[in-house]
Amino acid sequence: MRNLFVTTVALSSVVLTLADGKGKGKGKNNDRIRTIYKDVVIIGGGASGSYSAVRLREDYNVSVVVIEKNSNLGGHVNTFIDPATGRGFDCGVQNWIELGGARAFFERFGVEMQPNVRSTFETVSVDFTNGQQLTNYSPPSAADRTAALQRYVAVAESFLPILEPGWWTFPQPQDIPPDLLLPFQDFVSKHNLTAAVPTFHATTGFGIHDMLGHLSVWFMRSFNVNLARVLLGAETSIVPISRKNQDLYDRILTSLGPDALTSTTVTSTEERSSRKGVTLIVRNSLTGIRTKIVAKRLLYTPIPSEANTSPLDLDREEKSTLSQFDYSASYVGVVSHPSLPLNKSLVNTPISAQPANWPEAIPQYPYNTRFENYANSSYFRIIAVGDQTFTAAQAKKVIEDSFDKLVEGGVVNRTSPPERLTFHKFEPHGLVSAYVGKEKLEGGFIQRLNGLQGRRGTWYTGASWGVHLSTSLWIFTDTVLERLVADLWG
Ligand SMILES: Cc1cc2nc3c(=O)[nH]c(=O)nc-3n(C[C@H](O)[C@H](O)[C@H](O)COP(=O)(O)OP(=O)(O)OC[C@H]3O[C@@H](n4cnc5c(N)ncnc54)[C@H](O)[C@@H]3O)c2cc1C
Ligand SMILES: *[C@@H]1O[C@H](CO)[C@@H](O)[C@H](O)[C@H]1NC(C)=O
Ligand SMILES: *[C@@H]1O[C@H](CO)[C@@H](O)[C@H](O)[C@H]1NC(C)=O
Ligand SMILES: *[C@@H]1O[C@H](CO)[C@@H](O)[C@H](O)[C@H]1NC(C)=O
Ligand SMILES: *[C@@H]1O[C@H](CO)[C@@H](O)[C@H](O)[C@H]1NC(C)=O
Ligand SMILES: *[C@@H]1O[C@H](CO)[C@@H](O)[C@H](O)[C@H]1NC(C)=O
């Protein structure tokens, strides 16, 4: 395979640059544009794309270029920096489970880590649809919650060999363990996990807009055994000593230099095959400048939505497989308001959860999950979630409406004149948590998804292919990189 590419190996970049042909008329295809030659083009510079770029370049001696839509790397990591104090407030990714080589990966970039310190704020349960505080609600006792989490670990562990890392060994449809195909609420009843439901929801379950209705297999992809063990104190999660989660990705961006093209997306595909490699046209949204990327292989990492995949010239098999995914949508941010109570976390909890009806403790989507104070500050974290039609504008309105209800219900004071919430940061994660229904799994969906790996010179990693937790995803990504590199030099 290698000899097919001998002509491109030594070249690194070069040729002419022309901006988007404003006033140049048609025939853009004939414009000569800058061409970059690399072994691997990586689409998406979030958790898995940034990690892949570093490992391929530094550990495999494979040349890469990263195509990232945003102006920075890191995806769901969103750090708000207080302009007055320089202190960081993370509203996206909170911490990383210390797995495999995770700590060493941070330290490679000089990001010193420490164990995560969990906030001990008082939780106030309020129904955000009417602003009523739940005065007669008892959350599960710590002992019951622990026992339920232990039961979860015991059951979920038995599925690890077919769920992690990734889908490689997932059974044929007729052999899928029935537990994995149960709606999660039935799995909860079957295994007596009710006392862990509020914890499941508050930790990652909110990101799956219908946690209890989802199949257990998808729940296990957002709340895995490692996460349960962290909550039980049996494993550790870590954060940078700087308390700025973005640090890692900013340093990766610096280290990649010209090998990361930020504010850039693919506009069209000229070639994508195992034999001839991958030729993409990409465009920088700030400058309008287009660049041609000629690579041997493509590593695709974002959510495989219609919008993200349409410039990739999907064939019938790719399109009919990837289009089966449905998603949730999530929006995170940092807000403040003089009436929001310090040292408290206001958690959206339906009134029907009283007195101890824990499966009812999950609001109807779309909703704002919480107003959670950051220690020693007047900033609050918000997270709004909904189904895949939930837009950024709707999310902002849901958050503002939820605050108005708190005022109406008397949980927070009315200011005079009425003052609106201040948004210091608002990050549209957009689509998250890919899933398909039972019929599709029973129709061989996972086998078809696996079948795309390596096909047409294209490999896949990212949350739609693995566990939605960064360090578990890095372990899965390692298994993809091994195969990709074997394919590259095979
Ligand atoms: C609210 C929230 C909190 C979370 N907290 C944690 C946590 O504390 N710890 C943890 O381990 N995990 C956490 N996660 C999960 C974590 O976000 C995922 O594990 C991880 O970010 C997924 O990595 P990824 O590479 O698949 O996607 P992402 O990190 O989302 O990266 C995808 C990248 O692709 C880019 N992109 C998208 N479309 C295109 C395109 N068309 N062209 C080019 N680039 C594109 C995006 O801008 C993004 O940078 C959290 C998730 C959410 C939603
Ligand atoms: C890395 O790859 C380059 C280009 O193929 C080659 O010249 C170099 O010797 C390789 N370095 C190592 C350490 O393998
Ligand atoms: C179910 O869970 C509750 C709370 O953790 C516990 O008290 C009860 O004994 C459990 N029941 C069974 C049958 O395990
Ligand atoms: C609301 O107003 C009351 C009475 O002025 C005051 O005691 C209380 O601290 C205020 N609460 C907040 C959160 O500002
Ligand atoms: C919040 O907690 C901090 C640190 O413990 C304390 O100094 C402060 O007085 C508290 N503020 C309120 C309003 O309780
Ligand atoms: C907040 O302040 C308290 C008391 O000064 C201190 O113990 C704590 O570490 C601080 N927390 C953070 C996150 O800064």
Coordinates of C-alpha atoms in Angstrom, one line a residue, residues 126-407:
V126 CA -37.2 23.4 42.7
D127 CA -39.6 22.6 40.0
F128 CA -38.5 25.0 37.2
T129 CA -41.8 24.8 35.4
N130 CA -43.6 26.7 38.3
G131 CA -40.9 27.9 40.6
Q132 CA -42.2 25.8 43.5
Q133 CA -39.6 24.6 46.0
L134 CA -40.0 20.9 47.0
T135 CA -40.3 21.2 50.7
N136 CA -41.4 17.6 51.2
Y137 CA -38.8 15.7 49.0
S138 CA -36.4 13.2 50.4
P139 CA -33.5 12.2 48.1
P140 CA -32.2 8.6 48.5
S141 CA -30.1 8.1 51.6
A142 CA -26.3 7.9 51.0
A143 CA -26.4 4.2 52.0
D144 CA -29.2 3.3 49.6
R145 CA -27.5 5.3 46.8
T146 CA -24.2 3.5 47.4
A147 CA -25.9 0.1 47.5
A148 CA -27.7 0.9 44.2
L149 CA -24.5 2.1 42.5
Q150 CA -22.7 -1.1 43.6
R151 CA -25.5 -3.1 42.1
Y152 CA -25.1 -1.1 38.9
V153 CA -21.4 -1.8 38.8
A154 CA -21.9 -5.5 39.3
V155 CA -24.4 -5.8 36.4
A156 CA -22.7 -3.3 34.0
E157 CA -19.3 -5.0 34.5
S158 CA -20.6 -8.2 33.0
F159 CA -21.2 -6.3 29.7
L160 CA -17.8 -4.6 29.6
P161 CA -16.2 -7.2 27.3
I162 CA -18.8 -6.4 24.6
L163 CA -19.1 -2.6 25.2
E164 CA -15.6 -1.3 25.8
P165 CA -13.5 -0.2 24.3
G166 CA -15.9 0.4 21.5
W167 CA -18.1 -2.0 19.5
W168 CA -15.4 -4.3 18.1
T169 CA -16.7 -7.4 19.9
F170 CA -20.4 -6.5 20.1
P171 CA -22.5 -9.6 19.5
Q172 CA -24.6 -10.4 16.4
P173 CA -28.2 -9.2 16.8
Q174 CA -29.6 -12.6 18.0
D175 CA -26.9 -12.7 20.7
I176 CA -27.3 -9.2 22.2
P177 CA -28.0 -9.7 26.0
P178 CA -31.6 -8.8 26.6
D179 CA -30.7 -6.4 29.5
L180 CA -29.0 -4.1 27.0
L181 CA -32.2 -3.7 25.0
L182 CA -34.4 -2.9 27.9
P183 CA -35.6 0.6 28.3
F184 CA -33.4 1.9 31.1
Q185 CA -36.4 2.3 33.4
D186 CA -37.1 -1.5 33.1
F187 CA -33.4 -2.2 33.7
V188 CA -33.6 0.1 36.8
S189 CA -36.6 -1.9 38.2
K190 CA -35.1 -5.2 37.4
H191 CA -31.8 -4.5 39.2
N192 CA -33.3 -2.4 42.0
L193 CA -31.4 0.8 41.0
T194 CA -34.1 3.3 41.8
A195 CA -32.0 4.9 44.7
A196 CA -29.3 5.8 42.1
V197 CA -31.7 7.4 39.6
P198 CA -31.2 11.0 40.8
T199 CA -27.4 10.5 40.7
F200 CA -27.5 8.9 37.3
H201 CA -29.5 11.9 36.0
A202 CA -27.4 14.6 37.7
T203 CA -24.1 13.2 36.6
T204 CA -24.6 12.4 32.9
G205 CA -28.2 11.3 32.4
F206 CA -29.3 14.8 31.6
G207 CA -27.3 14.6 28.4
I208 CA -29.6 11.8 27.2
H209 CA -32.8 13.8 27.0
D210 CA -35.0 10.8 27.8
M211 CA -32.7 8.8 30.2
L212 CA -35.3 6.4 31.5
G213 CA -36.9 5.8 28.1
H214 CA -33.5 5.1 26.4
L215 CA -32.2 1.6 26.0
S216 CA -29.8 0.5 28.7
V217 CA -27.0 0.1 26.2
W218 CA -27.0 3.8 25.5
F219 CA -27.2 4.7 29.2
M220 CA -24.0 2.6 29.7
R221 CA -22.3 4.7 27.0
S222 CA -22.7 7.9 29.0
F223 CA -22.5 6.5 32.6
N224 CA -20.1 3.6 32.5
V225 CA -18.6 1.4 35.2
N226 CA -15.6 3.7 35.7
L227 CA -17.9 6.6 36.4
A228 CA -19.9 4.6 38.9
R229 CA -16.6 3.6 40.6
V230 CA -15.5 7.3 40.8
L231 CA -18.8 8.1 42.6
L232 CA -18.2 5.1 44.9
G233 CA -14.7 6.4 45.7
A234 CA -13.0 3.4 44.1
E235 CA -11.5 5.4 41.2
T236 CA -10.3 9.0 40.8
S237 CA -11.2 11.8 38.6
I238 CA -8.7 14.6 38.0
V239 CA -8.6 18.3 37.0
P240 CA -5.8 20.7 36.2
I241 CA -4.3 22.5 39.2
S242 CA -4.9 25.7 37.2
R243 CA -8.7 24.8 37.3
K244 CA -8.9 25.7 33.6
N245 CA -9.8 22.6 31.7
Q246 CA -9.2 24.3 28.4
D247 CA -5.4 24.5 29.2
L248 CA -4.7 21.0 27.7
Y249 CA -6.4 21.8 24.3
D250 CA -4.8 25.3 24.1
R251 CA -1.4 23.7 24.5
I252 CA -2.2 21.0 21.9
L253 CA -3.2 23.7 19.5
T254 CA 0.1 25.5 20.1
S255 CA 2.0 22.3 19.7
L256 CA 0.2 21.4 16.4
G257 CA 1.0 24.8 15.0
P258 CA 0.1 24.8 11.2
D259 CA -1.1 21.2 11.5
A260 CA -4.3 22.4 13.1
L261 CA -6.7 24.4 10.8
T262 CA -9.2 26.0 13.1
S263 CA -12.4 27.9 12.0
T264 CA -12.3 25.5 9.1
T265 CA -14.7 22.9 7.6
V266 CA -14.7 20.6 4.6
T267 CA -16.6 22.0 1.7
S268 CA -16.2 19.1 -0.8
T269 CA -14.6 15.8 -1.4
E270 CA -12.6 15.1 -4.6
E271 CA -11.5 11.6 -3.6
R272 CA -12.1 9.2 -0.8
S273 CA -11.0 5.6 -1.2
S274 CA -8.5 3.1 0.3
R275 CA -6.7 2.9 -3.0
K276 CA -6.3 6.5 -3.9
G277 CA -6.5 8.1 -0.5
V278 CA -8.5 11.2 0.5
T279 CA -8.6 14.6 -1.2
L280 CA -10.8 17.2 0.5
I281 CA -11.4 20.9 -0.1
V282 CA -11.6 22.9 3.2
R283 CA -12.5 26.5 3.8
N284 CA -11.6 28.9 6.6
S285 CA -14.8 30.7 7.7
L286 CA -12.9 33.8 8.8
T287 CA -10.7 34.4 5.8
G288 CA -12.7 32.5 3.1
I289 CA -9.5 30.9 2.0
R290 CA -9.8 27.4 0.6
T291 CA -7.1 24.7 0.9
K292 CA -6.8 21.3 -0.7
I293 CA -5.9 18.5 1.6
V294 CA -4.4 15.4 0.1
A295 CA -4.0 12.6 2.6
K296 CA -3.8 8.8 2.6
R297 CA -6.5 8.3 5.2
L298 CA -9.3 10.2 6.9
L299 CA -10.1 10.0 10.6
Y300 CA -13.6 11.3 11.3
T301 CA -14.5 12.3 14.9
P302 CA -17.6 14.6 15.1
I303 CA -21.2 13.6 15.5
P304 CA -22.0 12.1 12.0
S305 CA -25.0 14.3 11.5
E306 CA -26.3 15.1 8.0
A307 CA -24.9 18.6 8.2
N308 CA -21.4 17.4 9.2
T309 CA -21.2 14.6 6.7
S310 CA -22.8 16.1 3.6
P311 CA -19.6 17.5 2.2
L312 CA -18.0 14.0 2.4
D313 CA -19.7 12.5 -0.6
L314 CA -21.2 9.6 1.4
D315 CA -22.1 6.5 -0.6
R316 CA -25.3 4.7 -0.2
E317 CA -24.0 2.4 2.6
E318 CA -22.5 5.2 4.6
K319 CA -25.5 7.4 4.3
S320 CA -28.0 4.7 5.1
T321 CA -26.0 3.6 8.2
L322 CA -25.0 7.0 9.6
S323 CA -28.4 8.6 9.0
Q324 CA -30.0 6.1 11.4
F325 CA -28.6 7.9 14.4
D326 CA -30.8 10.2 16.5
Y327 CA -29.4 12.6 19.0
S328 CA -30.1 14.8 22.0
A329 CA -29.0 18.5 22.1
S330 CA -27.2 20.3 24.9
Y331 CA -26.2 23.9 25.7
V332 CA -24.0 24.9 28.6
G333 CA -23.1 28.3 30.0
V334 CA -22.2 30.6 32.9
V335 CA -24.8 33.1 34.1
S336 CA -25.1 35.5 37.0
H337 CA -27.9 37.4 38.7
P338 CA -27.9 39.4 42.0
S339 CA -30.8 37.3 43.3
L340 CA -29.4 33.8 42.7
P341 CA -28.3 32.4 46.1
L342 CA -24.6 31.8 46.7
N343 CA -23.3 28.5 47.9
K344 CA -26.3 26.7 46.6
S345 CA -27.2 24.5 43.7
L346 CA -30.8 25.0 42.5
V347 CA -31.7 21.7 40.8
N348 CA -34.7 21.3 38.5
T349 CA -36.9 18.6 40.1
P350 CA -40.5 18.0 39.2
I351 CA -42.9 18.5 42.1
S352 CA -44.2 15.0 41.4
A353 CA -41.0 13.6 42.8
Q354 CA -42.3 14.3 46.3
P355 CA -42.0 12.7 48.8
A356 CA -39.5 10.1 47.5
N357 CA -40.6 9.2 44.0
W358 CA -37.1 9.2 42.5
P359 CA -37.9 8.1 38.9
E360 CA -40.1 11.2 38.8
A361 CA -37.1 13.4 39.7
I362 CA -36.3 13.9 35.9
P363 CA -37.9 16.9 34.2
Q364 CA -39.7 16.8 30.9
Y365 CA -37.4 18.0 28.1
P366 CA -36.5 20.5 27.0
Y367 CA -35.4 21.9 30.3
N368 CA -32.7 23.8 32.2
T369 CA -31.1 21.3 34.6
R370 CA -29.8 23.7 37.3
F371 CA -28.4 27.0 38.5
E372 CA -25.3 25.8 40.2
N373 CA -23.1 28.3 42.0
Y374 CA -19.3 28.1 41.5
A375 CA -17.6 28.2 44.9
N376 CA -16.5 31.7 46.1
S377 CA -18.0 33.4 43.1
S378 CA -21.3 34.9 41.9
Y379 CA -21.3 32.8 38.7
F380 CA -23.7 29.9 38.1
R381 CA -23.5 27.0 35.7
I382 CA -26.5 26.2 33.5
I383 CA -27.1 23.2 31.2
A384 CA -30.1 23.1 28.9
V385 CA -31.0 19.8 27.2
G386 CA -33.6 18.8 24.6
D387 CA -34.1 16.5 21.7
Q388 CA -32.3 17.0 18.4
T389 CA -34.6 19.8 17.2
F390 CA -33.7 21.9 20.3
T391 CA -32.0 25.1 19.0
A392 CA -29.6 27.5 20.8
A393 CA -32.3 30.3 20.7
Q394 CA -34.8 27.9 22.3
A395 CA -32.2 26.8 24.9
K396 CA -31.6 30.5 25.9
K397 CA -35.3 31.0 26.3
V398 CA -35.7 27.9 28.4
I399 CA -33.0 29.2 30.7
E400 CA -34.5 32.6 31.0
D401 CA -38.0 31.2 31.5
S402 CA -36.7 28.9 34.2
F403 CA -35.2 31.9 36.0
D404 CA -38.5 33.9 35.7
K405 CA -40.3 30.9 37.3
L406 CA -37.9 31.0 40.3
V407 CA -38.9 34.6 40.7

